[in-house]
mmCIF file of C-alpha atoms and ligand atoms in Angstrom:
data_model
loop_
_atom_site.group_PDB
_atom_site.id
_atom_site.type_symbol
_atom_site.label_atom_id
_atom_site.label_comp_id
_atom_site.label_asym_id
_atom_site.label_seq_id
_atom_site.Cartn_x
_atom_site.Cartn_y
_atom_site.Cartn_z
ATOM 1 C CA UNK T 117 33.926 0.360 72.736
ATOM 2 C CA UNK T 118 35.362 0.361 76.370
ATOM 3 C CA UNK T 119 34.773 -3.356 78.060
ATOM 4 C CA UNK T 120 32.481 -1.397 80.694
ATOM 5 C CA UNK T 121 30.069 0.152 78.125
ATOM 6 C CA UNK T 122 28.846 -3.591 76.816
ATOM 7 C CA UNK T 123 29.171 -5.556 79.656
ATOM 8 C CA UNK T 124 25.383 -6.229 80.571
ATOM 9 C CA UNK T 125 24.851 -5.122 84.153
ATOM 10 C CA UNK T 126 25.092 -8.120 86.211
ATOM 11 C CA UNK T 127 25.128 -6.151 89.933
ATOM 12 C CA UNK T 128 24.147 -2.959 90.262
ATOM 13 C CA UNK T 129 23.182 -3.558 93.979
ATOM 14 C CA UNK T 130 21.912 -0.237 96.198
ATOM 15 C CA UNK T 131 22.265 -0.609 100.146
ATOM 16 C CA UNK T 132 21.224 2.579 101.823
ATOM 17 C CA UNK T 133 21.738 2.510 105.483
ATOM 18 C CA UNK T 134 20.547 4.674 107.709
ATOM 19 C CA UNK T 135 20.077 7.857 104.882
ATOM 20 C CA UNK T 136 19.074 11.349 106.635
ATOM 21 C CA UNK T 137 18.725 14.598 104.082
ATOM 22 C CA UNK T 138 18.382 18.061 105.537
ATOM 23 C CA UNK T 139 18.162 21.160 102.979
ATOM 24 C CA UNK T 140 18.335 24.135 104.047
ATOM 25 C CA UNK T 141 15.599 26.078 105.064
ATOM 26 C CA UNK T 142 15.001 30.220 105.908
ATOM 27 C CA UNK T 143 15.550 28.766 109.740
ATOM 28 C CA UNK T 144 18.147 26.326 108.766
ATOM 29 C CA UNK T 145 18.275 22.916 108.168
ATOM 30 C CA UNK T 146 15.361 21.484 107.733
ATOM 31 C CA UNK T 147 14.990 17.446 107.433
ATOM 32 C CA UNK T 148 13.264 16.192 104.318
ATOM 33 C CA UNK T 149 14.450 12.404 105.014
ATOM 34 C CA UNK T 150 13.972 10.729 108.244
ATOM 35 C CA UNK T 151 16.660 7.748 108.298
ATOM 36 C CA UNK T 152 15.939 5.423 105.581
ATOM 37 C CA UNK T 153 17.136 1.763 104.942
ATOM 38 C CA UNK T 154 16.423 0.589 101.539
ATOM 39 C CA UNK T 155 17.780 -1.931 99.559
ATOM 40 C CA UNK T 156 17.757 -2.403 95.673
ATOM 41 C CA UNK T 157 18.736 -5.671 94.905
ATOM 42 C CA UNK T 158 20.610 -6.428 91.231
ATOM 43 C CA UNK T 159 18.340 -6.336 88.490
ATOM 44 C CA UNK T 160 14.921 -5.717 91.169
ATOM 45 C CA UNK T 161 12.647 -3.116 89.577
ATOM 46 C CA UNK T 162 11.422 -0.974 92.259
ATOM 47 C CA UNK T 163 8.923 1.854 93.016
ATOM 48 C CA UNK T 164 8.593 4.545 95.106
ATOM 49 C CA UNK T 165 5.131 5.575 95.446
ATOM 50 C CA UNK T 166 4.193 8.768 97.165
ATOM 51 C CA UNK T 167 2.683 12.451 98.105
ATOM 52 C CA UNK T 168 4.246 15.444 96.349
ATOM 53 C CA UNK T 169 6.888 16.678 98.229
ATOM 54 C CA UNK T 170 7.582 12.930 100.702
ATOM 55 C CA UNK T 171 11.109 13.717 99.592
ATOM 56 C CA UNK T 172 11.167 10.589 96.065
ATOM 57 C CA UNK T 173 13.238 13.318 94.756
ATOM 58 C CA UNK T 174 15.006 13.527 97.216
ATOM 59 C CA UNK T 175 15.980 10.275 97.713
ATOM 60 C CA UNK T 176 16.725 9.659 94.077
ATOM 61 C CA UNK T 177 19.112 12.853 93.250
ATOM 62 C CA UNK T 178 21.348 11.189 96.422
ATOM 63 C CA UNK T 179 21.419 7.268 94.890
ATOM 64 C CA UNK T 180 22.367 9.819 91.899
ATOM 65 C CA UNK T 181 24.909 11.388 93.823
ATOM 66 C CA UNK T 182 23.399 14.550 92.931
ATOM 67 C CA UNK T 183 22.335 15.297 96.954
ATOM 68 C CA UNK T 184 24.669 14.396 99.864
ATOM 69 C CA UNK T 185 23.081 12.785 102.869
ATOM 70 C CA UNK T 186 23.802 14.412 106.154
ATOM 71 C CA UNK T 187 23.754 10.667 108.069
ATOM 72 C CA UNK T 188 23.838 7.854 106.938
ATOM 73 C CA UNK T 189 25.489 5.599 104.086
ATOM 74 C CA UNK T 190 24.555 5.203 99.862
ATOM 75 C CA UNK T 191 26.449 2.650 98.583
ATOM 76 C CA UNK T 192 26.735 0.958 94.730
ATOM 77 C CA UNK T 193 28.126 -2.561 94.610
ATOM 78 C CA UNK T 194 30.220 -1.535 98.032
ATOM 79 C CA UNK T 195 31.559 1.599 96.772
ATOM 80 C CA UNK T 196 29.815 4.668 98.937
ATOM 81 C CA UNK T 197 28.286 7.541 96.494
ATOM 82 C CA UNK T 198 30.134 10.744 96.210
ATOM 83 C CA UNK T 199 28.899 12.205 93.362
ATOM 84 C CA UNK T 200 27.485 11.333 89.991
ATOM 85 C CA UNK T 201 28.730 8.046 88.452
ATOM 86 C CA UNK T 202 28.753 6.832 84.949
ATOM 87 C CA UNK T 203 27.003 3.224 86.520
ATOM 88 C CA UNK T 204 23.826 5.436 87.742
ATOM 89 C CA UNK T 205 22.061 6.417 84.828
ATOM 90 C CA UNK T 206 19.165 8.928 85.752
ATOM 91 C CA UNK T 207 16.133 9.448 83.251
ATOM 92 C CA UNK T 208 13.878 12.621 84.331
ATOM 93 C CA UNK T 209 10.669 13.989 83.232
ATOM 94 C CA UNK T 210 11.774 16.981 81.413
ATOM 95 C CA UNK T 211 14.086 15.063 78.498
ATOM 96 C CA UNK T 212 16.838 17.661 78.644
ATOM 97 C CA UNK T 213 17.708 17.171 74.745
ATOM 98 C CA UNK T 214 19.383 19.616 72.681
ATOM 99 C CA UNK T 215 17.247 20.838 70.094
ATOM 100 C CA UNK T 216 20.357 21.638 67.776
ATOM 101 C CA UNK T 217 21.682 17.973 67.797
ATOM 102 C CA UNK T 218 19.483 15.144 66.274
ATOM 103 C CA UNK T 219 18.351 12.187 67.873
ATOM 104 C CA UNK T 220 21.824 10.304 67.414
ATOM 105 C CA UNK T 221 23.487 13.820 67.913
ATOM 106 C CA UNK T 222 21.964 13.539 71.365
ATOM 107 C CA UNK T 223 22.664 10.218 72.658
ATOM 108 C CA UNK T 224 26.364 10.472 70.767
ATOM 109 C CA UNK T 225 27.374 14.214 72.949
ATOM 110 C CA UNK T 226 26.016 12.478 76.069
ATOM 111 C CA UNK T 227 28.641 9.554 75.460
ATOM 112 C CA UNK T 228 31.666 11.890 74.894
ATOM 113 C CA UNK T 229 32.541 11.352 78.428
ATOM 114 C CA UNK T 230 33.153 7.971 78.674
ATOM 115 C CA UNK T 231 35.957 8.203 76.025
ATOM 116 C CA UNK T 232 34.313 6.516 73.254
ATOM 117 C CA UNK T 233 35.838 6.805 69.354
ATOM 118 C CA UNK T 234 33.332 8.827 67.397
ATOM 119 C CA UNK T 235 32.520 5.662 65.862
ATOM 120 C CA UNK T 236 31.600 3.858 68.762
ATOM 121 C CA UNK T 237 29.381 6.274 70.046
ATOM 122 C CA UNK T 238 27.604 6.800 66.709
ATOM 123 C CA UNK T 239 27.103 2.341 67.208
ATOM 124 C CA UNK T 240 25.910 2.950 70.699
ATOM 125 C CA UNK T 241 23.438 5.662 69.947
ATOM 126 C CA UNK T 242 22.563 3.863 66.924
ATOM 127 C CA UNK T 243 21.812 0.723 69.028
ATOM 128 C CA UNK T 244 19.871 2.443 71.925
ATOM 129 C CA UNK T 245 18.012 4.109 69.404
ATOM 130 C CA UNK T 246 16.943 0.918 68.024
ATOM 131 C CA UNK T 247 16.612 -0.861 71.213
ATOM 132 C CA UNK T 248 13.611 1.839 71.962
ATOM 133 C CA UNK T 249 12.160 1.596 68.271
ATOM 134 C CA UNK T 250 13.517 4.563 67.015
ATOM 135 C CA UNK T 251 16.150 3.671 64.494
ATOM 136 C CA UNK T 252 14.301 5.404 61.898
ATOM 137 C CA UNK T 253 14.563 8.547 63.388
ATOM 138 C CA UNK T 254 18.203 9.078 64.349
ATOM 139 C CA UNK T 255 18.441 12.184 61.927
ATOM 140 C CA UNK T 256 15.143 13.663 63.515
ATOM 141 C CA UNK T 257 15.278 16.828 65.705
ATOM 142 C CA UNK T 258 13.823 16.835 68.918
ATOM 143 C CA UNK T 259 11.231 19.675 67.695
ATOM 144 C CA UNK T 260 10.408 17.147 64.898
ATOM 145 C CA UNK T 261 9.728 14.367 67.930
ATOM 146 C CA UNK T 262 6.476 13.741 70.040
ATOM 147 C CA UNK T 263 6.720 13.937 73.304
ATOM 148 C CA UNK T 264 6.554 10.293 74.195
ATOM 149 C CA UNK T 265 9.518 10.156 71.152
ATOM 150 C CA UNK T 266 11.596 12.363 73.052
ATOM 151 C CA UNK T 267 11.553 10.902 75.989
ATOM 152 C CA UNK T 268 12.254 7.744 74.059
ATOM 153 C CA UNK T 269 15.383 9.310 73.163
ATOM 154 C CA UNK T 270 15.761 10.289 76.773
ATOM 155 C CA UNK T 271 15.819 6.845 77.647
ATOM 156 C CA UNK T 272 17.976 5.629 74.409
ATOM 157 C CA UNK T 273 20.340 8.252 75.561
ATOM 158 C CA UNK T 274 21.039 6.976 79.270
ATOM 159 C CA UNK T 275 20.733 3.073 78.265
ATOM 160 C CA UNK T 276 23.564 3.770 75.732
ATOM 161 C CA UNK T 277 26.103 4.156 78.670
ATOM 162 C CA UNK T 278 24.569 0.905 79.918
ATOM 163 C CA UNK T 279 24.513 1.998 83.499
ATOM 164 C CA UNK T 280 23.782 -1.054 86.465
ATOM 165 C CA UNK T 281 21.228 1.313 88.162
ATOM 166 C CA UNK T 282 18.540 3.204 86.135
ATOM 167 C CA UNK T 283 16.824 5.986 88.271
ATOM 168 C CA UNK T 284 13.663 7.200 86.792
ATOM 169 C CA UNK T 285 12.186 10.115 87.963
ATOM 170 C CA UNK T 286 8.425 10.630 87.369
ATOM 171 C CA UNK T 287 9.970 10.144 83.091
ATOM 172 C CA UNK T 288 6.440 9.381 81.906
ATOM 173 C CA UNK T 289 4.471 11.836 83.970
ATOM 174 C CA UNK T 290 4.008 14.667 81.124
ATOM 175 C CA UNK T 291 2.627 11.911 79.107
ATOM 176 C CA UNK T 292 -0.635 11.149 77.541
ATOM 177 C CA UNK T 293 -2.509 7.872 79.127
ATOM 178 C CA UNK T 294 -2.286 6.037 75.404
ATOM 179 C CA UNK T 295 1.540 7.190 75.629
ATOM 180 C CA UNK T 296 2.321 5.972 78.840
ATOM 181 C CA UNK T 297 1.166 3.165 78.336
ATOM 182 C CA UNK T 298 3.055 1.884 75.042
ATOM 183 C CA UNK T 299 5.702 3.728 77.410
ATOM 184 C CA UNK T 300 5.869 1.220 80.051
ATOM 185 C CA UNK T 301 5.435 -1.660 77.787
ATOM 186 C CA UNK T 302 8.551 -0.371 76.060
ATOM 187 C CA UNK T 303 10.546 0.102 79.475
ATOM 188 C CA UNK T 304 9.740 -3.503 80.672
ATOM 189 C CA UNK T 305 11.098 -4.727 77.343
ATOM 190 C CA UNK T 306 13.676 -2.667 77.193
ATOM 191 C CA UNK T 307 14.789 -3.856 80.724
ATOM 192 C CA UNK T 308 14.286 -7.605 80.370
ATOM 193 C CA UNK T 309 17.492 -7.340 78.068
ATOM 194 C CA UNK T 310 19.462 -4.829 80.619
ATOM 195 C CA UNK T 311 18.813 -6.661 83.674
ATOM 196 C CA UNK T 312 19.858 -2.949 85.025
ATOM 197 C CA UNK T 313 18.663 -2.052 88.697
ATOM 198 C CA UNK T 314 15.663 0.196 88.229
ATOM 199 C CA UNK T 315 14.112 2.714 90.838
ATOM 200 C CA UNK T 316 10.818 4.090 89.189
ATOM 201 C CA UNK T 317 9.755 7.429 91.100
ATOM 202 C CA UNK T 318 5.672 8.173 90.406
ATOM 203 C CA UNK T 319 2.707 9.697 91.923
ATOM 204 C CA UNK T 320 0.793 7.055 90.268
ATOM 205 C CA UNK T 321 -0.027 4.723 92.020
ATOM 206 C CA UNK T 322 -1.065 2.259 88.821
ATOM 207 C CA UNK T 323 2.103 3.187 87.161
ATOM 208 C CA UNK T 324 3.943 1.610 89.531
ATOM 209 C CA UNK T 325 2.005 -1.658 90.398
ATOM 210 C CA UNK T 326 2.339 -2.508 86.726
ATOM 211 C CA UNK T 327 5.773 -1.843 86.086
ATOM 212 C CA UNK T 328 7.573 -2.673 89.571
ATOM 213 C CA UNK T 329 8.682 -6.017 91.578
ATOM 214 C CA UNK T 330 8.056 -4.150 94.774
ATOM 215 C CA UNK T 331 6.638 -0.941 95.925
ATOM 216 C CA UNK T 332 7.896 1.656 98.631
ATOM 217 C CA UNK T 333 5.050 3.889 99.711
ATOM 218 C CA UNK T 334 6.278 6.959 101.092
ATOM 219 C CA UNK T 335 5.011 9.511 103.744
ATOM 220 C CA UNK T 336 5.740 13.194 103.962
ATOM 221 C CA UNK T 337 7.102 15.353 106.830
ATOM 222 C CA UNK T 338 9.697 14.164 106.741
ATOM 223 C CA UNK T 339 9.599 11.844 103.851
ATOM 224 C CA UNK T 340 10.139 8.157 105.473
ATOM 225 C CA UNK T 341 8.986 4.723 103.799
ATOM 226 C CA UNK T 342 5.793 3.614 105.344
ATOM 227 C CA UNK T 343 5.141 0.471 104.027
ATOM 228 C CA UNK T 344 6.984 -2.429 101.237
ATOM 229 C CA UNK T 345 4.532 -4.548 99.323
ATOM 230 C CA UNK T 346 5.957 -7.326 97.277
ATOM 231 C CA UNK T 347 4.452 -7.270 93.751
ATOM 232 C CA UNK T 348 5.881 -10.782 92.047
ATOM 233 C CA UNK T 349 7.851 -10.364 89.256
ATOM 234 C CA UNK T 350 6.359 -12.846 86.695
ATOM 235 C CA UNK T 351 2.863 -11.665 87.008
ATOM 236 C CA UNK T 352 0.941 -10.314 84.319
ATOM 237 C CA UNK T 353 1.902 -6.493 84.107
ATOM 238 C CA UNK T 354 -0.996 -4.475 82.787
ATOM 239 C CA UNK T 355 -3.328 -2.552 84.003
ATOM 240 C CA UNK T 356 -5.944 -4.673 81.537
ATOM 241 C CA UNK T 357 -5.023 -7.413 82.991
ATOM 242 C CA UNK T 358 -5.797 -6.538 87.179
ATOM 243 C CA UNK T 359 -6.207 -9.152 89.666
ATOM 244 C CA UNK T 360 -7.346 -9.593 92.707
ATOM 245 C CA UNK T 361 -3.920 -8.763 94.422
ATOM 246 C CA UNK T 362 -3.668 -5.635 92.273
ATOM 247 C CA UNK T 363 -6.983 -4.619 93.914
ATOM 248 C CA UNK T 364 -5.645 -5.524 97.672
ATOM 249 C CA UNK T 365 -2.307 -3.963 96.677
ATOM 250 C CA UNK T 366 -3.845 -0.578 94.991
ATOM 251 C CA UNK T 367 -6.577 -0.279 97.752
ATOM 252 C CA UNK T 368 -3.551 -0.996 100.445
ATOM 253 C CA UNK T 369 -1.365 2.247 99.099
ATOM 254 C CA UNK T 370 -4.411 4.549 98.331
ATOM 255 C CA UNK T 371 -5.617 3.856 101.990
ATOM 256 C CA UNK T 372 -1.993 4.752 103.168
ATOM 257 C CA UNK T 373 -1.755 7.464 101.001
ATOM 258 C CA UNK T 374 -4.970 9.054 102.679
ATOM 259 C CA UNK T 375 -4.201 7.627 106.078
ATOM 260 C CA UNK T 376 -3.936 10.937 108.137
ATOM 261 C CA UNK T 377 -0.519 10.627 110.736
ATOM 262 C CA UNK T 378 -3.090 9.645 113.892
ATOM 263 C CA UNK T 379 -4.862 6.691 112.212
ATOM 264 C CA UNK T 380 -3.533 3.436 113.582
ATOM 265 C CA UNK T 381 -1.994 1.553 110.912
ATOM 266 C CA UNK T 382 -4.045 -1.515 112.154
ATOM 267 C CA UNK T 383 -7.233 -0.487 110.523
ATOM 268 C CA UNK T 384 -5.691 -0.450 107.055
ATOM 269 C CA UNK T 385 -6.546 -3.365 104.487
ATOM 270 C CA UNK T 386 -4.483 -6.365 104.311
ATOM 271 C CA UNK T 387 -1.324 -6.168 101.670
ATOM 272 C CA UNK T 388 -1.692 -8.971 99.097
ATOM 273 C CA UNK T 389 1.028 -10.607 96.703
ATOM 274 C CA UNK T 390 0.961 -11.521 93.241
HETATM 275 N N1 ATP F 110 17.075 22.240 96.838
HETATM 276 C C1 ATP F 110 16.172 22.278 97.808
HETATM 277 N N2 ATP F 110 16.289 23.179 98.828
HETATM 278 C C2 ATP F 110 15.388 23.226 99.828
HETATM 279 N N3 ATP F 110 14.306 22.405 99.912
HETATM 280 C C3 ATP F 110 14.136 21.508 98.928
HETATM 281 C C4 ATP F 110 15.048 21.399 97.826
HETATM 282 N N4 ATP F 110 14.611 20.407 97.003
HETATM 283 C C5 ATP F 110 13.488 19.925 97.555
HETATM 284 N N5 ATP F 110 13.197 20.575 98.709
HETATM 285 C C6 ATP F 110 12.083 20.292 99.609
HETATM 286 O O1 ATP F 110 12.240 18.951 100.050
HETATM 287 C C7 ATP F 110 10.974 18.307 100.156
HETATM 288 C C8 ATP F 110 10.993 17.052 99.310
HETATM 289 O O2 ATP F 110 11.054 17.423 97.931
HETATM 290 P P1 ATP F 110 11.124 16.336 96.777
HETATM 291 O O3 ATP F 110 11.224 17.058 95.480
HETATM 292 O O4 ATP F 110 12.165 15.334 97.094
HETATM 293 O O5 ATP F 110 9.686 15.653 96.926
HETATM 294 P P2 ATP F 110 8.910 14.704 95.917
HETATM 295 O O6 ATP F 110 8.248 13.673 96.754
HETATM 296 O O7 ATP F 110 9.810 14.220 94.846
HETATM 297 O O8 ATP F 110 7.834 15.699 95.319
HETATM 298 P P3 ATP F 110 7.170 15.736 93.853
HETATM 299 O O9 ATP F 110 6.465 14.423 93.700
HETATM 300 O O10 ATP F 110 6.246 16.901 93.907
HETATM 301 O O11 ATP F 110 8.291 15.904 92.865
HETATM 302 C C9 ATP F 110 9.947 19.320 99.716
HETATM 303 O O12 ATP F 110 9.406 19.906 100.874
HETATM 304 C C10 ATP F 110 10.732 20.324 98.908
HETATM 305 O O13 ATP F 110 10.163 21.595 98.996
#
């Protein structure tokens, strides 16, 4: 396999600097990212908590190098984003699998970029298939998969390329609760052997005090980060398991979540840390 493919991500750093997005609208452009500064540091695991329509998305597709800012800079490890990169791996909600190929079929078509022998893409999507607990499936057709399966192939198939940034975009939102749940213990697993740079997009707000090191909480109109709460990364991550700090943290983000644009910041509760 090619020396890039099984090196474990040891950078995987995101500096955005100054990031502006404008679509464009029936008037023209219209700004759905006020200038953003955000940095992802190697290996951090980091949410971005917010409204629908703040612009996550947004943000997310151009670390992707799906959207191009109109201001501003995205850069990887130094190198500035121009388009879609084999070291930014992107896992969405809708899992996007064939329902022709099988499981391995899956994960071993989304490899035939990288210019892998068949036989080391049938070991790669052998091994992410494992590395998510689904060796025993790898003949199994995605109509023949639950839903939290599926996206477990989702996943299986983007850690195979062993990207240094992992952008996750709502993955675990169509999801039941029991799902998600065995979901996230199976990403923080999954993760503690990648070390990759993850950005975890959600609505919920739970979701991403359990699973993240740090939290952006984002506004809309334009989308902008409002606030950065610091979440400790060796802290017990459950939502069985809350503590006082969850509860400061959680009340923190739902009061800025319903904090209308007039309300002085000043009368919000107090951010805690882990
Ligand atoms: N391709 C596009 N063209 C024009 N406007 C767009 C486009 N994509 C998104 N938008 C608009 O940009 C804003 C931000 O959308 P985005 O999808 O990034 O938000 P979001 O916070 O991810 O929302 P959700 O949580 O509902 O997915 C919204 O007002 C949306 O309508």
């Amino acid at each position: 396999m090619a020396a890039n493919l099984h090196d474990i991500a040891t950078s995987g750093e995101v500096v955005i600097q100054g990031a502006t997005i404008h679509y464009q609208g029936p008037n023209g452009p219209v700004q759905v990212l006020s200038a953003t500064d955000l940095t992802l540091s190697s290996g951090s695991f980091t949410a971005l908590i917010g409204p629908s329509g703040c612009g996550k998305s947004t943000l997310l597709n151009a670390i992707a190098g799906f959207v191009r800012p109109s201001g501003g800079t995205i850069r990887v490890d130094g190198r500035p984003v121009t388009g879609p990169s084999p070291e930014v791996g992107v896992v969405f909600q809708q899992y996007a699998l064939f329902p022709w190929f099988t499981a391995r079929g899956n994960i071993e078509f989304a490899l035939k970029r990288f210019g892998l022998s068949r036989a080391e893409r049938r070991e790669a999507a052998l091994e992410a298939l494992a590395e998510v607990g689904l060796h025993g499936r790898a003949e199994t057709y995605p109509g023949q998969l639950s839903g939290g399966m599926k996206q477990r192939v989702a996943l299986a198939r983007t850690l195979a390329s062993k990207p240094k940034v992992l952008l996750m975009d709502e993955p675990f939102g169509a999801l039941d609760a029991q799902t998600r749940v065995s979901m996230h213990e199976l990403l923080l697993r999954v993760m503690d052997a990648h070390r990759s740079t993850v950005l975890f997009v959600t609505h919920d707000v739970d979701e991403g005090l359990v699973l993240a090191d740090r939290a952006h909480v984002m506004s809309a109109t334009p989308g902008r980060i409002i606030d950065t709460l610091e979440l400790g990364e060796r802290r017990n991550r459950s939502v069985d398991k809350v503590d006082t700090a969850y509860i400061a943290n959680r009340n923190r983000i739902m009061g800025l979540l319903r904090h209308r644009e007039d309300e002085p910041a000043a009368a919000l509760p107090r951010r805690a840390t882990a």
